[in-house]
Amino acid sequence: MTLRPANLSPLFASVASLPGVGVGTSLFLSQLEIQRVLDLLWHLPSGILSRQYLPHLSLSEPGQTVTLQVFIKDVQQKNPRAKGPQQVRLICVDAKGIPLHLVYFRLSSQQLEQIVALGETLLVSGKLERFQGVFQMVHPDHVGRVGDEAKWAGTEALYPLTKGLTHRRVQGLVKKALERATPLPEWISKEVLGRYGWAPWHEAVLKVHAPQTEAHLSPSDPCRTRLAYDELFAHQLSLLLMRRTQQEKPGRCLISQDPSLHDRFLGLLPFTCTWDQTRAMADIKAAMESDRAMVRLLQGDVGSGKTVVAFASLLQAVGAGAQGALMVPTEVLARQHAKTLLPWAAALGLKGACLTGSDKAKDRRWIYEGLKDGSLSFIIGTHALIQDEVVFKDLGLVIIDEQHRFGVEQRLKLVQKGKSADVLSMTATPIPRTLMLASYGDLTSSTLREKPAEREPIETSLISLERLDEVMDRIKSALVQGHKIYWVCPLIDESEALDLAAAEARFSALKERAGDASVGLVHGRMSALDRDAVMERFRAGEISLLVATTVIEVGVDVQDATLMIIEHAERFGLSQLHQLRGRVGRGHKRGMCLLLYAKDLSYTGRGRLEVMKKSQDGFEIAQKDLHLRGGGELAGARQSGLPHFRLANPLLMMDLLELAHDEAASLLTSDPTLESDAGKRARVLLHLFLKIQATRYLSAA
């Protein structure tokens, strides 16, 4: 790829390069994801302000933003002799003698002198308030001479703010950023521009920061739509570039020299594989045997049997004389997989191992040696697999479970330990088509929807929180009957601290009622090692009741857990509820799930929870979640690793997303290396949205 075009360089300068932006302001701006000058262009207005000129205050109401002429009668300083900024109150009246106080909480002596130097008659503009029966204007937006009103006329853009920033400050910074933006070569085809009537990029950027009506703030505004399309087009183009480059790489042609391995493995299973599993195994086998490197996604509903498909894929690599690696996000999941996969391997005469961050040096040593000399056919592990000490004799297949939990660099580092290694990513979160396209482009995937025939549906009940005491009282008898129970505490305003407080309070209350049973607690502020230790005690039966925030890992398999209680279920996304429900009923005992809801639950909220009661299909639930809640709140979107967009909401812009995908595919079909005039213009777009570096990660899926 080419170097960044020179006319983009001013936009990629640090925001600290703008006049008056010091360390403090830079820190405040970073809270709004503004670090480069370019980020100010993507920080779109969220409101507008029209300044109305009034001849006198009798025509106004508190809360209005007005411009009017006033006369200074007195200047009151809280401590005139104090050094530094201080509180100042300018006592003024309007043309009818109605009082107006201009209040400054921190005004320097120099700033006060500048105001007084304007004369006794001022023109002021700002938001009116009423305090103790008197109109006041706290920190007026503008103070000037009569005749300045023309400068302040019209509408102003209002921006999302954070502590330490004002609208005037952000407006000024955006203005400076816009001065650095210049017209760019057009990367959108003439046909698409004409169809939607979109303005050129530079004109669109200027217009979105100068809204005149509320309609200009809508996502459907043509200028906003055009910029959203630019972001989606850049994203789809980068995904397709990576995918096609990967597909053009020569594959390993991993053809098993021992076809009986697969059949012998299936013979070990105490059940018959579903049609979905059989088809997925066949598709993955064909992809691994091809002369092109495999990059594939395996997505499956809760309990659909992804582990069986993953192990069959490992056997394909091992049968071809290569090694395999399965990387998972937590030690609990690593040891859980090891408990299942290592006995299967031993029964087939193969040797595998499990490697985590907490393993002792002597245990690691033999694993390192086994991977290097090839005596270990496969490895299961956490981030520990990407350490430099881990060297494979011949890594042929990398499987990444819950792949969105790993950074691109981490995935790449493991894949690069092999020579043209095939990559299979797995997710337990069913992904609707919209999320699939936005997250992965046209990535080839296999989907498991069927459940094993012996897997019984989980009985789901909706219970009002008015019956909370009754539910808690029945916990003791459930524990006596041998139930192993999860109690999930509610999300509270996205605050981890409040979530923890709620979990600790519930933990204490349940401990009092649990009798002799052991109660455990896991939450997001625990270290991974401590959390894994509690989960292991729960799995081993040392803990019978586990109180948790939403850190219960996707995929955690406690076979004898039978009861899931979710408090304030209405605060969770449906996909998240489905994942939590899937933690029980995984063994021979039937699972139950109680969804506790607030007594004032709305009709719509009740309808959402009824979906959980009626359906066990994660894909159906994910689609309904997407429809009911939209993209901004969809828990499943976050769980499935949906990329972060600044200008576009792909979940609400499906038509635009599909157009971007089709246009990107068309461009790369005619110009795979982006060397044509249209391709070079598209390169500018990739630079603009920081997608150029994506080409470094072609193998990381």
XYZ file of C-alpha atoms in Angstrom:
701
model
C 0.000 0.000 0.000
C 1.078 3.596 -0.621
C 2.157 6.115 1.955
C -0.478 8.419 3.386
C -1.354 11.274 0.968
C 0.292 14.545 1.997
C -2.995 16.470 2.200
C -4.213 14.066 4.909
C -1.208 14.600 7.176
C -2.623 17.721 8.938
C -5.690 15.673 9.919
C -3.559 12.939 11.466
C -1.659 15.347 13.703
C -2.277 15.075 17.431
C -5.136 17.197 18.701
C -2.507 18.791 20.956
C -1.138 20.461 17.814
C -4.177 22.767 17.763
C -3.723 26.199 19.393
C -4.612 26.266 23.078
C -4.847 22.485 23.534
C -2.663 21.436 26.432
C -2.331 18.253 28.428
C -5.560 18.833 30.374
C -7.722 19.507 27.331
C -6.151 16.559 25.502
C -7.124 14.320 28.406
C -10.721 15.577 28.357
C -10.913 15.095 24.584
C -9.598 11.546 24.864
C -12.702 10.726 26.909
C -14.639 11.462 23.710
C -12.279 9.305 21.604
C -10.677 12.445 20.173
C -6.915 12.071 19.875
C -6.199 13.237 16.339
C -7.459 16.316 14.525
C -9.368 13.919 12.264
C -11.380 12.651 15.243
C -12.905 16.118 15.596
C -14.354 15.767 12.091
C -15.998 12.492 13.138
C -17.367 14.059 16.357
C -20.764 14.981 14.932
C -23.202 17.529 16.419
C -25.956 16.139 18.633
C -28.077 19.297 18.804
C -28.522 22.839 17.525
C -28.930 26.188 19.232
C -30.685 29.221 17.751
C -29.917 32.573 19.396
C -32.956 34.815 19.557
C -32.503 38.591 19.857
C -34.840 40.145 22.444
C -35.355 43.870 23.068
C -36.028 43.208 26.773
C -36.350 40.406 29.341
C -40.127 40.620 29.756
C -40.435 38.605 26.524
C -38.249 35.745 27.777
C -38.566 32.584 29.854
C -35.950 30.761 31.972
C -34.170 28.128 29.907
C -34.145 30.199 26.717
C -30.901 31.105 24.987
C -31.197 34.789 24.149
C -29.217 37.783 22.945
C -30.005 41.225 24.373
C -28.606 44.631 25.241
C -27.903 45.376 28.917
C -26.405 48.176 31.012
C -23.828 47.534 33.764
C -24.870 49.029 37.112
C -22.360 47.395 39.439
C -19.513 44.877 39.575
C -19.398 42.624 42.650
C -16.307 40.547 43.410
C -16.401 37.971 46.169
C -12.841 38.764 47.258
C -11.410 41.754 45.325
C -7.950 41.444 46.891
C -7.540 37.750 46.159
C -5.038 36.661 43.541
C -6.084 34.462 40.646
C -9.560 33.779 39.184
C -12.493 34.541 41.457
C -16.266 34.717 41.547
C -17.660 37.852 39.887
C -21.241 39.101 39.513
C -22.056 41.913 37.057
C -25.309 43.624 38.060
C -27.066 44.756 34.858
C -30.495 45.917 33.687
C -32.183 45.714 30.298
C -33.865 48.534 28.337
C -36.901 48.376 30.666
C -34.829 48.297 33.837
C -35.396 44.570 34.483
C -32.379 43.204 36.409
C -30.038 40.610 34.899
C -26.990 39.271 36.743
C -24.022 37.988 34.748
C -22.347 35.364 36.949
C -18.790 34.085 36.600
C -17.459 31.517 39.061
C -13.849 31.797 37.869
C -12.927 35.038 36.144
C -9.402 36.428 36.057
C -8.714 40.116 36.637
C -7.561 40.403 33.019
C -10.829 38.908 31.722
C -12.830 41.267 33.947
C -10.882 44.264 32.635
C -11.647 43.179 29.049
C -15.383 43.082 29.804
C -15.405 46.431 31.604
C -13.398 47.980 28.747
C -16.327 47.306 26.417
C -18.231 50.105 28.143
C -21.330 50.392 30.283
C -23.576 49.090 27.498
C -23.048 45.432 26.573
C -24.505 42.927 24.195
C -24.715 39.522 25.911
C -25.849 36.101 24.755
C -26.412 32.943 26.770
C -28.883 30.754 28.610
C -31.272 32.510 30.974
C -31.916 31.205 34.474
C -33.903 32.580 37.382
C -32.280 32.614 40.828
C -34.073 33.999 43.874
C -36.549 35.746 41.590
C -33.885 37.482 39.464
C -32.804 36.630 35.920
C -29.196 35.528 35.661
C -26.851 34.273 32.971
C -24.056 32.006 34.249
C -20.897 32.288 32.162
C -22.500 33.967 29.113
C -21.590 32.419 25.770
C -20.791 35.814 24.258
C -20.156 39.308 25.627
C -19.525 42.144 23.160
C -20.468 45.581 21.942
C -23.812 46.587 20.501
C -23.707 45.701 16.814
C -22.022 42.330 17.381
C -25.355 40.488 17.186
C -24.832 39.768 13.484
C -21.783 37.663 14.414
C -23.870 35.497 16.731
C -26.971 35.168 14.560
C -28.174 31.869 13.111
C -27.788 28.394 14.568
C -24.866 26.788 16.362
C -23.932 23.133 16.476
C -24.000 21.525 19.923
C -21.690 18.578 20.524
C -21.531 15.627 22.919
C -19.430 16.787 25.872
C -17.584 15.397 28.840
C -16.415 16.942 32.090
C -13.980 19.793 31.487
C -15.285 20.788 28.041
C -17.855 23.364 26.949
C -19.752 23.751 23.701
C -17.783 26.879 22.844
C -14.509 25.036 23.384
C -15.483 22.092 21.207
C -17.000 24.381 18.564
C -13.712 26.255 18.336
C -11.675 23.071 18.026
C -13.955 21.646 15.335
C -13.626 24.914 13.418
C -9.823 24.590 13.522
C -10.062 20.967 12.368
C -12.338 21.914 9.460
C -9.768 24.479 8.350
C -7.295 21.601 7.907
C -9.701 19.525 5.811
C -9.361 19.882 2.038
C -11.281 18.420 -0.924
C -10.292 14.806 -1.665
C -10.548 12.691 -4.821
C -13.974 11.011 -4.993
C -13.952 7.292 -4.142
C -17.705 6.752 -4.520
C -18.806 5.773 -8.016
C -20.716 8.353 -10.066
C -23.663 5.971 -10.279
C -24.001 5.733 -6.475
C -23.440 9.480 -5.975
C -26.152 10.240 -8.508
C -28.586 7.685 -7.121
C -28.473 9.174 -3.615
C -27.707 12.785 -4.506
C -24.725 12.870 -2.167
C -22.383 15.847 -1.945
C -18.585 15.488 -2.302
C -16.757 14.427 0.876
C -15.401 17.868 1.812
C -18.759 19.567 1.312
C -20.520 16.851 3.337
C -18.092 17.276 6.252
C -18.584 21.043 6.302
C -22.373 20.708 6.180
C -22.734 18.118 8.956
C -20.941 20.532 11.281
C -23.252 23.401 10.307
C -26.765 22.012 10.908
C -29.576 24.515 10.403
C -32.562 22.367 11.451
C -33.261 19.278 13.551
C -33.570 17.295 10.302
C -29.866 17.880 9.671
C -29.105 15.918 12.861
C -30.954 12.823 11.651
C -28.986 9.764 10.462
C -31.076 10.005 7.280
C -29.680 13.458 6.447
C -27.911 13.055 3.064
C -24.574 14.416 4.299
C -24.578 12.182 7.384
C -25.644 9.212 5.266
C -22.807 9.844 2.842
C -20.209 9.888 5.645
C -21.730 6.759 7.204
C -21.445 5.050 3.830
C -17.794 6.119 3.590
C -17.075 4.399 6.896
C -18.939 1.225 5.905
C -17.283 1.182 2.470
C -13.818 1.521 4.021
C -14.579 -1.278 6.486
C -15.955 -3.661 3.863
C -13.081 -2.887 1.504
C -10.510 -3.667 4.200
C -12.278 -6.919 5.135
C -12.414 -8.050 1.514
C -8.781 -7.087 0.939
C -7.693 -9.195 3.896
C -9.962 -12.078 2.977
C -8.891 -12.218 -0.660
C -5.229 -11.910 0.181
C -5.613 -14.772 2.633
C -7.535 -16.877 0.118
C -4.779 -16.407 -2.438
C -2.179 -17.806 -0.061
C -1.219 -21.402 -0.777
C -2.802 -23.843 1.654
C -1.265 -26.814 3.423
C -3.451 -29.415 1.690
C -3.884 -31.157 5.048
C -5.067 -34.557 3.829
C -5.206 -37.094 6.650
C -3.008 -40.149 6.165
C -5.151 -42.017 8.694
C -8.821 -41.664 7.648
C -9.814 -44.113 10.390
C -9.008 -41.471 13.025
C -12.234 -39.627 12.300
C -14.412 -42.743 12.376
C -12.761 -44.026 15.548
C -13.372 -40.656 17.194
C -17.067 -40.714 16.312
C -17.201 -44.224 17.760
C -16.073 -42.846 21.130
C -19.034 -40.499 21.390
C -22.043 -41.646 23.426
C -24.350 -39.897 20.948
C -24.882 -39.500 17.229
C -23.725 -36.238 15.697
C -26.381 -33.888 14.363
C -26.721 -33.169 10.666
C -25.293 -29.681 11.246
C -22.212 -31.140 12.949
C -21.705 -33.698 10.184
C -21.990 -31.046 7.479
C -19.663 -28.636 9.312
C -17.007 -31.349 9.761
C -17.206 -32.231 6.063
C -16.950 -28.581 4.965
C -13.971 -27.898 7.240
C -12.252 -31.107 6.076
C -12.676 -30.050 2.437
C -11.332 -26.566 3.188
C -8.269 -27.965 4.974
C -7.560 -30.372 2.106
C -7.716 -27.598 -0.503
C -4.687 -25.810 -1.925
C -5.829 -22.499 -0.398
C -5.337 -21.478 3.223
C -8.514 -21.859 5.275
C -9.970 -18.940 7.217
C -13.358 -19.996 8.524
C -15.858 -19.161 11.251
C -17.743 -21.826 13.193
C -20.729 -20.353 14.968
C -23.070 -22.443 17.025
C -25.957 -22.090 19.390
C -25.573 -22.958 23.064
C -25.088 -26.720 23.425
C -24.915 -27.384 19.677
C -21.631 -29.298 19.873
C -18.880 -26.996 18.603
C -16.294 -28.871 20.689
C -16.869 -32.086 18.723
C -16.433 -30.248 15.414
C -13.302 -28.503 16.699
C -11.702 -31.791 17.786
C -12.545 -33.431 14.456
C -10.737 -30.525 12.772
C -7.699 -31.056 15.010
C -7.685 -34.738 14.008
C -7.638 -33.720 10.340
C -4.452 -31.709 10.943
C -2.858 -34.393 13.121
C -3.722 -37.119 10.616
C -1.883 -35.097 7.966
C 1.246 -35.024 10.133
C 0.805 -31.469 11.437
C -0.018 -30.091 14.883
C -3.025 -28.164 16.130
C -3.607 -25.425 18.707
C -6.830 -24.416 20.435
C -6.641 -21.000 22.143
C -9.371 -19.966 24.604
C -9.784 -16.749 26.632
C -9.712 -18.134 30.204
C -8.043 -20.840 32.258
C -11.437 -22.240 33.253
C -12.303 -22.827 29.598
C -8.835 -24.202 28.839
C -9.025 -26.790 31.616
C -12.618 -27.583 30.726
C -11.645 -28.327 27.113
C -8.644 -30.329 28.321
C -10.884 -32.444 30.545
C -12.944 -33.366 27.471
C -10.388 -33.495 24.659
C -7.370 -35.140 26.306
C -9.235 -38.394 27.163
C -10.521 -38.536 23.572
C -6.965 -38.088 22.312
C -5.590 -40.772 24.648
C -8.231 -43.240 23.453
C -7.039 -42.608 19.890
C -3.372 -43.021 20.804
C -2.603 -39.309 20.522
C -0.971 -36.988 23.006
C -2.099 -33.464 23.807
C -1.547 -30.986 26.630
C -2.975 -27.894 28.298
C -0.932 -24.721 28.856
C -2.057 -21.744 30.973
C -0.430 -18.790 32.668
C -0.583 -20.384 36.114
C 1.340 -23.551 35.164
C 4.617 -24.063 37.002
C 7.930 -23.858 35.159
C 8.633 -27.608 35.346
C 5.184 -28.391 33.895
C 5.734 -25.920 31.087
C 9.148 -27.340 30.214
C 7.944 -30.724 28.987
C 5.113 -29.042 27.055
C 7.564 -26.725 25.276
C 9.757 -29.705 24.411
C 6.805 -31.789 23.209
C 5.568 -29.058 20.891
C 9.044 -28.448 19.512
C 9.907 -32.100 18.837
C 6.394 -32.994 17.650
C 5.620 -35.576 20.344
C 2.615 -33.434 21.306
C -0.008 -33.570 18.562
C -2.011 -30.619 19.824
C -2.168 -28.036 22.584
C -5.044 -26.352 24.407
C -4.246 -23.070 26.101
C -4.867 -19.451 26.952
C -2.820 -16.394 25.932
C 0.143 -18.438 27.190
C 0.274 -20.021 23.712
C 1.553 -16.802 22.141
C 4.679 -16.657 24.337
C 8.004 -16.754 22.510
C 8.911 -19.981 24.346
C 6.099 -21.818 22.547
C 7.620 -23.218 19.346
C 5.869 -25.813 17.192
C 7.495 -28.437 15.031
C 4.746 -27.967 12.429
C 1.629 -25.993 13.366
C -1.018 -26.677 10.731
C -4.289 -25.588 12.354
C -5.140 -22.778 14.776
C -8.564 -22.787 16.435
C -9.526 -19.640 18.338
C -12.510 -19.967 20.657
C -14.508 -16.779 21.305
C -12.101 -15.075 18.908
C -13.396 -11.546 19.607
C -11.914 -11.849 23.111
C -8.422 -11.707 21.615
C -6.713 -8.756 19.979
C -5.684 -8.957 16.344
C -2.007 -8.925 17.341
C -2.542 -11.895 19.671
C -4.314 -13.937 17.010
C -1.680 -13.058 14.441
C 1.167 -14.043 16.743
C -0.234 -17.546 17.229
C -1.056 -18.050 13.539
C 2.466 -17.004 12.561
C 3.929 -19.833 14.647
C 2.908 -22.111 11.768
C 3.651 -22.106 8.065
C 0.458 -21.167 6.201
C -1.583 -22.520 9.113
C -5.320 -22.893 8.601
C -7.500 -20.814 10.935
C -10.859 -21.762 12.441
C -12.519 -19.137 14.642
C -15.396 -20.142 16.910
C -18.148 -18.191 18.616
C -20.950 -19.367 20.876
C -22.989 -16.242 20.200
C -25.434 -16.700 17.306
C -24.802 -13.846 14.888
C -27.653 -12.390 12.797
C -26.802 -11.776 9.157
C -26.417 -8.013 9.691
C -23.830 -8.514 12.421
C -22.126 -11.177 10.356
C -21.672 -8.867 7.384
C -20.594 -5.908 9.536
C -18.119 -7.936 11.593
C -16.680 -10.413 9.126
C -17.657 -9.345 5.613
C -18.008 -12.427 3.424
C -16.045 -14.758 5.716
C -16.940 -18.388 5.013
C -18.786 -19.890 7.952
C -20.364 -23.066 9.252
C -23.410 -22.855 11.476
C -24.663 -25.285 14.128
C -28.319 -24.776 15.017
C -29.417 -28.292 15.912
C -29.090 -29.588 19.462
C -28.209 -33.208 20.268
C -31.365 -35.309 20.501
C -30.772 -36.125 24.173
C -30.455 -32.439 25.135
C -33.721 -31.443 26.798
C -35.028 -27.878 26.524
C -34.495 -25.712 29.592
C -37.701 -24.934 31.430
C -37.953 -21.135 31.638
C -40.272 -19.252 34.020
C -40.978 -15.546 34.480
C -41.386 -14.463 38.111
C -42.007 -10.973 39.490
C -39.420 -9.581 41.897
C -42.324 -9.023 44.279
C -41.872 -12.746 45.002
C -38.117 -12.405 45.630
C -38.313 -13.498 49.277
C -40.280 -16.565 48.240
C -37.644 -17.471 45.631
C -34.817 -16.994 48.133
C -36.596 -19.117 50.732
C -36.921 -21.967 48.230
C -33.202 -21.862 47.454
C -32.419 -23.820 50.622
C -34.732 -26.704 49.699
C -33.343 -26.729 46.143
C -29.817 -27.053 47.547
C -30.915 -29.888 49.844
C -32.330 -31.673 46.775
C -28.870 -31.504 45.188
C -29.337 -28.638 42.742
C -26.261 -26.665 41.776
C -27.351 -23.064 41.276
C -26.223 -19.877 39.521
C -27.648 -16.567 40.761
C -26.834 -13.724 38.344
C -27.116 -10.181 39.668
C -28.403 -7.324 37.530
C -26.601 -4.780 35.425
C -26.849 -1.328 37.016
C -26.266 1.650 34.721
C -23.202 0.011 33.160
C -21.372 0.632 36.458
C -19.019 -2.126 37.541
C -18.836 -0.682 41.060
C -22.619 -0.715 41.467
C -22.835 -4.188 39.918
C -20.329 -5.396 42.501
C -22.232 -3.790 45.383
C -25.446 -5.494 44.253
C -23.688 -8.857 43.931
C -22.082 -8.601 47.377
C -25.408 -7.676 48.982
C -27.164 -10.621 47.323
C -24.267 -12.931 48.253
C -24.648 -12.003 51.940
C -28.432 -12.440 51.869
C -28.258 -15.846 50.167
C -25.492 -17.041 52.462
C -27.804 -16.500 55.435
C -30.520 -18.655 53.842
C -28.368 -21.369 52.279
C -27.964 -23.392 55.461
C -24.915 -25.649 55.358
C -24.403 -25.223 51.614
C -21.339 -23.334 50.450
C -21.947 -20.064 48.576
C -19.402 -18.458 46.235
C -19.095 -15.064 44.547
C -17.470 -14.061 41.244
C -17.368 -10.567 39.779
C -15.504 -8.456 37.246
C -13.111 -6.861 39.736
C -11.582 -10.172 40.774
C -8.334 -11.212 39.153
C -8.676 -13.858 36.453
C -6.852 -16.384 38.657
C -9.144 -15.790 41.651
C -12.237 -15.940 39.465
C -11.083 -19.160 37.822
C -10.360 -20.663 41.251
C -13.927 -19.993 42.441
C -15.352 -21.397 39.203
C -13.248 -24.537 39.627
C -14.563 -25.001 43.187
C -18.105 -24.643 41.830
C -17.413 -27.249 39.159
C -15.836 -29.605 41.716
C -18.872 -29.375 44.009
C -17.169 -27.471 46.827
C -19.576 -24.592 46.111
C -23.261 -25.294 45.487
C -24.580 -21.765 44.929
C -22.620 -19.283 42.831
C -23.549 -15.592 42.929
C -22.176 -13.719 39.934
C -22.253 -10.571 37.886
C -22.223 -11.202 34.141
C -18.657 -12.549 34.168
C -19.873 -16.151 33.909
C -17.916 -17.146 30.860
C -19.592 -18.161 27.636
C -18.888 -21.859 27.219
C -18.297 -22.644 30.900
C -19.505 -26.215 31.258
C -20.541 -27.298 34.752
C -22.340 -30.523 33.886
C -24.427 -30.807 37.055
C -25.561 -27.155 37.239
C -29.344 -27.270 36.985
C -30.820 -23.938 38.073
C -30.133 -20.445 36.701
C -31.720 -17.452 38.434
C -31.318 -14.070 36.720
C -32.314 -11.028 38.739
C -33.810 -8.039 36.876
C -33.791 -10.023 33.653
C -35.353 -7.066 31.820
C -31.993 -5.248 32.017
C -30.239 -7.864 29.890
C -30.260 -8.349 26.145
C -32.083 -11.450 24.938
C -28.903 -12.925 23.471
C -27.168 -12.466 26.812
C -30.053 -14.118 28.659
C -29.878 -17.031 26.224
C -26.149 -17.445 26.845
C -26.633 -17.381 30.609
C -29.509 -19.853 30.421
C -27.261 -22.161 28.438
C -24.987 -22.622 31.468
C -27.457 -25.105 33.016
C -28.941 -28.414 31.917
C -25.720 -29.498 30.212
C -25.593 -32.937 31.843
C -28.171 -35.650 32.476
C -30.381 -33.499 34.710
C -32.902 -31.137 33.175
C -32.141 -27.434 33.546
C -34.410 -24.685 34.829
C -34.151 -20.917 34.442
C -36.000 -18.297 36.496
C -36.163 -14.802 35.019
C -36.960 -12.349 37.816
C -38.432 -9.083 36.522
C -39.387 -5.699 38.008
C -43.005 -5.288 39.057
C -43.445 -2.179 36.869
C -42.264 -3.976 33.721
C -43.749 -2.454 30.562
C -45.861 -4.370 28.070
C -42.959 -4.341 25.598
C -40.525 -5.499 28.278
C -42.809 -8.368 29.191
C -43.032 -9.291 25.514
C -39.235 -9.470 25.277
C -39.025 -11.903 28.173
C -41.856 -13.979 26.706
C -39.543 -14.596 23.732
C -37.159 -16.336 26.139
C -39.963 -18.430 27.573
C -41.193 -19.561 24.162
C -37.927 -20.101 22.264
C -34.752 -22.134 22.810
C -33.302 -21.167 19.397
C -30.391 -18.763 19.841
C -30.512 -17.566 16.231
C -34.211 -16.734 16.458
C -33.627 -14.982 19.789
C -30.657 -12.989 18.436
C -32.723 -11.812 15.466
C -35.612 -10.756 17.719
C -33.143 -9.014 20.039
C -31.775 -7.087 17.077
C -35.298 -6.136 15.994
C -36.559 -5.173 19.464
C -33.572 -3.332 20.902
C -31.630 -2.039 17.908
C -27.880 -2.026 17.486
C -26.891 0.398 20.205
C -28.104 -1.801 23.042
C -27.719 -5.257 21.570
C -25.652 -7.263 24.028
C -25.125 -9.906 21.388
C -23.475 -7.313 19.174
C -20.845 -6.614 21.804
C -20.401 -10.315 22.566
C -19.885 -11.160 18.910
C -17.197 -8.523 18.498
C -19.064 -6.018 16.332
C -16.518 -3.383 15.236
C -16.801 0.102 16.654
C -18.132 2.642 14.165
C -18.001 6.419 14.630
C -20.402 7.534 11.892
C -22.449 4.484 10.917
C -24.788 2.122 12.717
C -24.728 -0.948 10.462
C -27.533 -2.585 12.428
C -29.862 0.244 11.428
C -28.345 0.767 7.972
C -28.575 -2.675 6.420
C -29.242 -1.350 2.909
C -26.218 0.936 3.151
C -24.070 -1.896 4.512
C -25.021 -4.222 1.657
C -24.375 -1.455 -0.876
C -20.923 -0.859 0.640
C -20.175 -4.585 0.505
C -21.297 -4.906 -3.128
C -19.372 -1.811 -4.237
C -16.216 -2.988 -2.457
C -16.519 -6.447 -4.028
C -17.073 -4.927 -7.475
C -14.026 -2.674 -7.155
C -11.739 -5.507 -6.047
C -13.025 -7.787 -8.802
C -11.979 -5.264 -11.447
C -8.897 -4.017 -9.590
C -7.616 -6.530 -6.976
C -4.521 -4.458 -6.144
C -6.177 -1.009 -6.186
C -3.802 0.289 -8.852
C -6.399 1.906 -11.147
C -7.539 5.520 -10.733
C -10.616 4.309 -8.833
C -8.406 2.024 -6.742
C -6.019 4.843 -5.843
C -8.949 7.001 -4.745
C -10.159 4.101 -2.593
C -6.713 3.958 -0.978
C -7.249 7.528 0.216
C -10.469 6.369 1.870
C -8.656 3.480 3.589
C -6.108 5.935 4.971
C -8.862 8.280 6.120
C -10.520 5.550 8.200
C -7.250 4.016 9.441
C -7.790 0.806 7.476
C -4.445 0.729 5.690
C -2.781 -1.018 8.607
C -5.357 -3.811 8.324
C -3.310 -5.265 5.489
C -0.643 -6.147 8.072
C -3.045 -8.609 9.620
C -3.966 -10.633 6.568
C -3.470 -13.932 8.358
C -5.200 -13.046 11.622
C -8.754 -13.520 10.321
